[in-house]
Tab-separated table of C-alpha atoms in Angstrom:
chain	number	residue	atom	x	y	z
A	1131	UNK	CA	-31.439	-15.036	-18.783
A	1132	UNK	CA	-29.446	-17.612	-16.684
A	1133	UNK	CA	-27.061	-15.745	-13.952
A	1134	UNK	CA	-23.642	-16.342	-13.590
A	1135	UNK	CA	-22.975	-17.793	-9.409
A	1136	UNK	CA	-20.840	-15.021	-8.232
A	1137	UNK	CA	-18.987	-17.177	-6.127
A	1138	UNK	CA	-17.200	-18.270	-9.443
A	1139	UNK	CA	-15.828	-15.252	-9.441
A	1140	UNK	CA	-13.738	-15.587	-5.504
A	1141	UNK	CA	-11.398	-17.928	-3.698
A	1142	UNK	CA	-11.542	-17.810	0.165
A	1143	UNK	CA	-8.138	-19.206	1.023
A	1144	UNK	CA	-8.894	-22.698	3.545
A	1145	UNK	CA	-7.099	-21.322	6.875
A	1146	UNK	CA	-9.208	-17.641	7.159
A	1147	UNK	CA	-9.920	-16.713	10.388
A	1148	UNK	CA	-13.335	-16.381	12.353
A	1149	UNK	CA	-13.949	-12.899	11.751
A	1150	UNK	CA	-17.353	-11.176	13.503
A	1151	UNK	CA	-18.256	-7.071	13.103
A	1152	UNK	CA	-14.875	-7.183	11.337
A	1153	UNK	CA	-14.535	-3.581	9.259
A	1154	UNK	CA	-14.318	-3.757	4.902
A	1155	UNK	CA	-11.780	-1.037	3.165
A	1156	UNK	CA	-12.722	-0.725	-0.169
A	1157	UNK	CA	-9.478	1.027	-2.567
A	1158	UNK	CA	-10.119	-0.212	-5.843
A	1159	UNK	CA	-7.821	0.929	-8.321
A	1160	UNK	CA	-8.917	2.730	-11.965
A	1161	UNK	CA	-11.932	5.352	-11.120
A	1162	UNK	CA	-10.171	8.764	-10.266
A	1163	UNK	CA	-7.715	9.406	-7.956
A	1164	UNK	CA	-6.308	12.878	-7.545
A	1165	UNK	CA	-3.209	12.590	-5.630
A	1166	UNK	CA	-2.887	8.897	-5.926
A	1167	UNK	CA	-4.278	9.347	-2.246
A	1168	UNK	CA	-6.170	6.116	-1.939
A	1169	UNK	CA	-3.417	4.300	-4.110
A	1170	UNK	CA	-0.938	5.647	-1.264
A	1171	UNK	CA	-3.520	4.590	1.468
A	1172	UNK	CA	-3.586	1.405	0.829
A	1173	UNK	CA	-0.207	0.664	-0.621
A	1174	UNK	CA	0.399	2.107	3.095
A	1175	UNK	CA	-1.537	-0.303	5.137
A	1176	UNK	CA	0.237	-2.936	3.156
A	1177	UNK	CA	3.636	-1.910	4.193
A	1178	UNK	CA	3.164	-0.969	7.313
A	1179	UNK	CA	1.017	-3.346	9.373
A	1180	UNK	CA	0.927	-7.368	8.737
A	1181	UNK	CA	-1.337	-8.875	6.441
A	1182	UNK	CA	-1.219	-12.344	4.712
A	1183	UNK	CA	-4.683	-12.202	1.953
A	1184	UNK	CA	-7.682	-14.171	2.594
A	1185	UNK	CA	-9.824	-14.171	-0.374
A	1186	UNK	CA	-8.219	-13.468	-4.047
A	1187	UNK	CA	-10.538	-12.801	-7.144
A	1188	UNK	CA	-10.113	-14.301	-10.637
A	1189	UNK	CA	-8.670	-11.657	-12.470
A	1190	UNK	CA	-8.996	-13.503	-15.277
A	1191	UNK	CA	-13.357	-13.065	-16.136
A	1192	UNK	CA	-12.441	-8.656	-14.892
A	1193	UNK	CA	-9.221	-7.782	-16.047
A	1194	UNK	CA	-8.635	-5.915	-19.468
A	1195	UNK	CA	-5.630	-6.785	-20.401
A	1196	UNK	CA	-5.197	-5.309	-23.722
A	1197	UNK	CA	-6.602	-1.731	-22.070
A	1198	UNK	CA	-4.531	-2.228	-19.139
A	1199	UNK	CA	-1.874	-3.961	-19.996
A	1200	UNK	CA	-0.029	-6.173	-17.190
A	1201	UNK	CA	4.296	-5.064	-17.048
A	1202	UNK	CA	6.638	-7.864	-18.306
A	1203	UNK	CA	10.233	-7.552	-18.050
A	1204	UNK	CA	12.991	-8.976	-21.044
A	1205	UNK	CA	16.515	-9.452	-19.314
A	1206	UNK	CA	19.086	-9.477	-22.964
A	1207	UNK	CA	17.577	-12.973	-24.161
A	1208	UNK	CA	14.136	-14.041	-22.291
A	1209	UNK	CA	11.294	-12.711	-20.372
A	1210	UNK	CA	12.305	-12.508	-16.831
A	1211	UNK	CA	9.129	-11.833	-14.790
A	1212	UNK	CA	5.411	-11.337	-14.971
A	1213	UNK	CA	3.680	-8.581	-12.990
A	1214	UNK	CA	-0.392	-10.577	-12.460
A	1215	UNK	CA	-2.523	-8.020	-11.471
A	1216	UNK	CA	-4.089	-9.371	-8.469
A	1217	UNK	CA	-7.381	-8.438	-6.484
A	1218	UNK	CA	-8.018	-9.922	-3.231
A	1219	UNK	CA	-9.193	-9.160	0.085
A	1220	UNK	CA	-6.454	-8.249	2.915
A	1221	UNK	CA	-6.470	-9.492	6.254
A	1222	UNK	CA	-4.781	-6.369	8.168
A	1223	UNK	CA	-3.888	-5.818	11.898
A	1224	UNK	CA	-4.301	-2.313	13.239
A	1225	UNK	CA	-0.992	-0.906	15.785
A	1226	UNK	CA	-3.431	-2.535	18.568
A	1227	UNK	CA	-3.971	-5.737	17.017
A	1228	UNK	CA	-7.989	-5.148	15.438
A	1229	UNK	CA	-8.561	-6.814	12.229
A	1230	UNK	CA	-9.520	-5.151	9.587
A	1231	UNK	CA	-10.564	-6.222	5.835
A	1232	UNK	CA	-8.506	-4.313	3.083
A	1233	UNK	CA	-10.504	-4.842	-0.687
A	1234	UNK	CA	-7.640	-3.581	-3.286
A	1235	UNK	CA	-6.431	-4.692	-6.701
A	1236	UNK	CA	-7.540	-3.232	-9.594
A	1237	UNK	CA	-11.248	-2.646	-10.620
A	1238	UNK	CA	-12.705	-4.585	-12.542
A	1239	UNK	CA	-13.326	-3.444	-15.922
A	1240	UNK	CA	-16.680	-6.234	-16.605
A	1241	UNK	CA	-19.301	-8.184	-14.555
A	1242	UNK	CA	-19.716	-5.167	-12.154
A	1243	UNK	CA	-22.819	-6.574	-10.986
A	1244	UNK	CA	-21.982	-10.715	-10.780
A	1245	UNK	CA	-18.309	-8.382	-8.320
A	1246	UNK	CA	-20.505	-6.604	-6.483
A	1247	UNK	CA	-22.430	-9.784	-5.350
A	1248	UNK	CA	-19.427	-11.838	-5.421
A	1249	UNK	CA	-18.187	-9.407	-2.726
A	1250	UNK	CA	-21.297	-9.059	-0.574
A	1251	UNK	CA	-20.659	-13.233	-0.269
A	1252	UNK	CA	-17.390	-12.325	0.782
A	1253	UNK	CA	-18.974	-9.693	2.781
A	1254	UNK	CA	-20.994	-12.048	4.973
A	1255	UNK	CA	-19.143	-15.043	4.213
A	1256	UNK	CA	-16.745	-12.895	6.849
A	1257	UNK	CA	-18.563	-11.428	8.827
A	1258	UNK	CA	-17.998	-8.012	8.336
A	1259	UNK	CA	-19.825	-5.181	10.433
A	1260	UNK	CA	-19.394	-2.413	7.333
A	1261	UNK	CA	-17.549	-1.142	4.419
A	1262	UNK	CA	-15.721	2.029	4.103
A	1263	UNK	CA	-14.696	3.382	0.210
A	1264	UNK	CA	-11.706	5.554	-0.356
A	1265	UNK	CA	-11.812	8.060	-3.153
A	1266	UNK	CA	-9.699	11.703	-3.654
A	1267	UNK	CA	-11.757	14.298	-6.166
A	1268	UNK	CA	-9.385	17.064	-7.063
A	1269	UNK	CA	-11.459	20.192	-6.417
A	1270	UNK	CA	-10.145	24.269	-6.715
A	1271	UNK	CA	-8.374	24.527	-3.261
A	1272	UNK	CA	-5.209	26.262	-2.672
A	1273	UNK	CA	-2.798	23.596	-0.374
A	1274	UNK	CA	-2.397	25.756	1.995
A	1275	UNK	CA	-5.638	25.158	3.877
A	1276	UNK	CA	-6.916	21.520	5.199
A	1277	UNK	CA	-7.494	18.695	3.109
A	1278	UNK	CA	-11.819	19.327	3.186
A	1279	UNK	CA	-13.572	15.534	3.394
A	1280	UNK	CA	-16.752	13.983	1.685
A	1281	UNK	CA	-18.526	11.604	3.860
A	1282	UNK	CA	-21.403	9.042	2.618
A	1283	UNK	CA	-23.245	6.385	3.146
A	1284	UNK	CA	-26.403	4.829	4.026
A	1285	UNK	CA	-27.436	4.449	6.792
A	1286	UNK	CA	-27.605	8.164	7.558
A	1287	UNK	CA	-25.930	8.108	10.694
A	1288	UNK	CA	-23.126	6.868	9.801
A	1289	UNK	CA	-22.065	10.109	8.432
A	1290	UNK	CA	-23.396	12.172	11.171
A	1291	UNK	CA	-21.836	15.102	12.460
A	1292	UNK	CA	-20.503	15.928	8.196
A	1293	UNK	CA	-21.681	18.782	6.561
A	1294	UNK	CA	-22.442	18.276	3.068
A	1295	UNK	CA	-20.068	20.253	0.386
A	1296	UNK	CA	-22.630	19.779	-2.424
A	1297	UNK	CA	-25.973	19.360	-3.163
A	1298	UNK	CA	-27.511	15.847	-6.566
A	1299	UNK	CA	-24.878	16.047	-8.749
A	1300	UNK	CA	-24.204	13.561	-11.348
A	1301	UNK	CA	-20.874	11.841	-11.708
A	1302	UNK	CA	-19.647	8.641	-14.083
A	1303	UNK	CA	-19.888	5.660	-12.073
A	1304	UNK	CA	-17.019	3.740	-10.235
A	1305	UNK	CA	-17.508	-0.677	-9.365
A	1306	UNK	CA	-16.138	1.036	-5.884
A	1307	UNK	CA	-19.138	3.399	-5.979
A	1308	UNK	CA	-22.001	0.844	-7.260
A	1309	UNK	CA	-20.488	-1.726	-4.094
A	1310	UNK	CA	-21.447	0.592	-1.380
A	1311	UNK	CA	-24.737	1.764	-3.285
A	1312	UNK	CA	-25.874	-1.891	-3.815
A	1313	UNK	CA	-24.477	-3.362	-0.148
A	1314	UNK	CA	-27.097	-0.612	1.504
A	1315	UNK	CA	-29.307	-1.063	-1.003
A	1316	UNK	CA	-29.431	-5.446	0.876
A	1317	UNK	CA	-28.882	-3.800	4.769
A	1318	UNK	CA	-25.232	-3.973	5.027
A	1319	UNK	CA	-24.078	-0.878	6.402
A	1320	UNK	CA	-21.725	0.917	3.484
A	1321	UNK	CA	-19.896	4.194	3.098
A	1322	UNK	CA	-17.135	6.130	2.102
A	1323	UNK	CA	-15.080	9.353	1.634
A	1324	UNK	CA	-13.717	11.174	-0.633
A	1325	UNK	CA	-10.746	13.911	-0.230
A	1326	UNK	CA	-10.653	17.217	-2.012
A	1327	UNK	CA	-6.528	17.384	-4.129
A	1328	UNK	CA	-6.126	20.828	-5.483
A	1329	UNK	CA	-6.792	20.243	-8.185
A	1330	UNK	CA	-3.464	21.770	-9.585
A	1331	UNK	CA	-1.893	18.621	-7.690
A	1332	UNK	CA	-4.187	16.419	-9.089
A	1333	UNK	CA	-1.438	14.690	-11.934
A	1334	UNK	CA	1.156	14.052	-8.667
A	1335	UNK	CA	1.258	11.779	-4.736
A	1336	UNK	CA	-0.406	13.804	-2.626
A	1337	UNK	CA	0.664	12.683	0.843
A	1338	UNK	CA	-1.376	14.884	3.267
A	1339	UNK	CA	-4.901	14.367	1.588
A	1340	UNK	CA	-3.988	10.200	1.718
A	1341	UNK	CA	-3.158	10.514	5.897
A	1342	UNK	CA	-6.392	12.604	5.887
A	1343	UNK	CA	-8.243	9.669	4.647
A	1344	UNK	CA	-6.775	6.898	7.083
A	1345	UNK	CA	-7.798	8.600	9.771
A	1346	UNK	CA	-10.765	9.426	8.718
A	1347	UNK	CA	-10.733	5.712	8.237
A	1348	UNK	CA	-9.421	5.300	11.318
A	1349	UNK	CA	-12.257	7.219	13.598
A	1350	UNK	CA	-15.247	5.807	11.050
A	1351	UNK	CA	-14.081	1.863	11.489
A	1352	UNK	CA	-12.886	1.836	15.606
A	1353	UNK	CA	-9.287	1.430	14.135
A	1354	UNK	CA	-5.482	2.640	15.217
A	1355	UNK	CA	-4.194	3.387	11.539
A	1356	UNK	CA	-0.256	4.429	11.343
A	1357	UNK	CA	-0.343	8.203	9.143
A	1358	UNK	CA	3.312	9.614	10.764
A	1359	UNK	CA	5.263	8.648	7.545
A	1360	UNK	CA	2.778	9.913	5.597
A	1361	UNK	CA	2.198	13.007	7.144
A	1362	UNK	CA	6.177	13.491	6.940
A	1363	UNK	CA	5.617	13.614	3.099
A	1364	UNK	CA	3.024	15.538	3.221
A	1365	UNK	CA	4.991	17.995	5.008
A	1366	UNK	CA	7.679	17.163	2.402
A	1367	UNK	CA	5.248	17.743	0.004
A	1368	UNK	CA	4.020	21.750	1.300
A	1369	UNK	CA	7.331	22.692	1.928
A	1370	UNK	CA	8.215	21.891	-1.948
A	1371	UNK	CA	5.128	23.463	-3.156
A	1372	UNK	CA	5.335	26.786	-0.788
A	1373	UNK	CA	8.948	27.710	-2.163
A	1374	UNK	CA	7.772	26.615	-5.952
A	1375	UNK	CA	4.672	28.939	-6.121
A	1376	UNK	CA	7.061	31.647	-4.012
A	1377	UNK	CA	9.498	31.970	-6.732
A	1378	UNK	CA	6.583	32.500	-8.780
A	1379	UNK	CA	4.019	35.561	-8.805
A	1380	UNK	CA	1.375	35.049	-10.834
A	1381	UNK	CA	0.862	31.359	-9.493
A	1382	UNK	CA	0.961	32.722	-5.408
A	1383	UNK	CA	-1.962	35.163	-7.108
A	1384	UNK	CA	-4.098	32.350	-8.049
A	1385	UNK	CA	-4.021	30.565	-4.764
A	1386	UNK	CA	-4.292	34.281	-3.086
A	1387	UNK	CA	-7.649	34.292	-4.671
A	1388	UNK	CA	-8.485	30.061	-3.723
A	1389	UNK	CA	-7.300	31.151	-0.344
A	1390	UNK	CA	-9.783	33.898	0.193
A	1391	UNK	CA	-12.530	32.245	-1.719
A	1392	UNK	CA	-11.833	28.432	0.766
A	1393	UNK	CA	-11.531	31.376	3.779
A	1394	UNK	CA	-14.575	32.800	2.961
A	1395	UNK	CA	-16.965	29.850	1.961
A	1396	UNK	CA	-15.861	28.452	5.537
A	1397	UNK	CA	-16.241	31.640	7.696
A	1398	UNK	CA	-20.335	31.118	5.948
A	1399	UNK	CA	-19.717	34.164	3.405
A	1400	UNK	CA	-19.098	32.106	0.593
A	1401	UNK	CA	-21.644	30.422	-1.290
A	1402	UNK	CA	-19.879	27.321	-2.928
A	1403	UNK	CA	-15.946	26.607	-3.023
A	1404	UNK	CA	-17.031	26.483	-6.636
A	1405	UNK	CA	-17.752	29.574	-7.452
A	1406	UNK	CA	-16.087	31.383	-10.154
A	1407	UNK	CA	-17.480	34.411	-10.323
A	1408	UNK	CA	-14.127	36.329	-9.685
A	1409	UNK	CA	-11.377	33.905	-10.685
A	1410	UNK	CA	-10.388	32.111	-13.785
A	1411	UNK	CA	-12.077	28.563	-14.509
A	1412	UNK	CA	-10.746	26.067	-13.022
A	1413	UNK	CA	-9.392	24.196	-16.345
A	1414	UNK	CA	-7.516	27.548	-17.164
A	1415	UNK	CA	-5.818	28.399	-13.299
A	1416	UNK	CA	-4.340	23.908	-13.579
A	1417	UNK	CA	-3.426	24.907	-16.568
A	1418	UNK	CA	-1.037	27.237	-15.457
A	1419	UNK	CA	0.266	25.709	-12.163
A	1420	UNK	CA	0.987	22.356	-14.590
A	1421	UNK	CA	2.953	23.945	-16.642
A	1422	UNK	CA	4.605	25.848	-13.731
A	1423	UNK	CA	5.713	22.830	-11.542
A	1424	UNK	CA	6.668	20.424	-14.896
A	1425	UNK	CA	8.673	24.019	-15.877
A	1426	UNK	CA	10.137	23.253	-12.219
A	1427	UNK	CA	10.714	19.359	-12.661
A	1428	UNK	CA	12.584	19.204	-16.248
A	1429	UNK	CA	16.193	18.218	-16.172
A	1430	UNK	CA	18.154	20.610	-17.160
């Protein structure tokens, strides 16, 4: 079978600057994003740092419109606007004016291998030295403890100093994970971070996790990234959660047990953060707390 040319999936801007040894952050929408941390982090970068698009992918070849219908606005008697999906590589400059790249937009629905090959071509054309993927996963952890991080990548020197949280596990694939895997296979530096989000707030915005993602990216990429606004939002979220938990003794008890489990793991006395021998199941905890938080958000 004849392979289609990956270069037909994207278009580079003609006036792109000469970049040498730049970092590319990849944050594709569509896969698990607990607390919206990946989306919050990437949008925060685009909102707070100067940026321009240097490569744009052909979403007509990659996007399933019927599965994820874009939004249109109808005004009285006519269609007023259409929010076309945008999958692009943005050039940004950090607070110290260092350039870096951000691959953001909807995860492709089809042609993953061809898309990955296209991204690799873009990386080589723009002289990318390292890619860093962003992810956020729900975990049985309390919101009263620091945000945990799973680091992964090849070569292994990229993740030195990070303790493994799990051994071997089989998970559904994503285009971002496949991209990291294929780039590493081809000898490029490819790594990623997955932050832990308390499973009972996984469906709500959790800016503390987004802030932690950006801190990890800054450290791994040698960048100076803005996190102050996310930290302020995280403090407000923490205060609101504390207030809600304090108003429900049964929920407070669940959080207390999660705290004990977390502290035991960190101190080396616990076997795993996922050890629920003395706790209700994750599904029971999530259902109980989600019901409680939903009740707090309902209009009177």
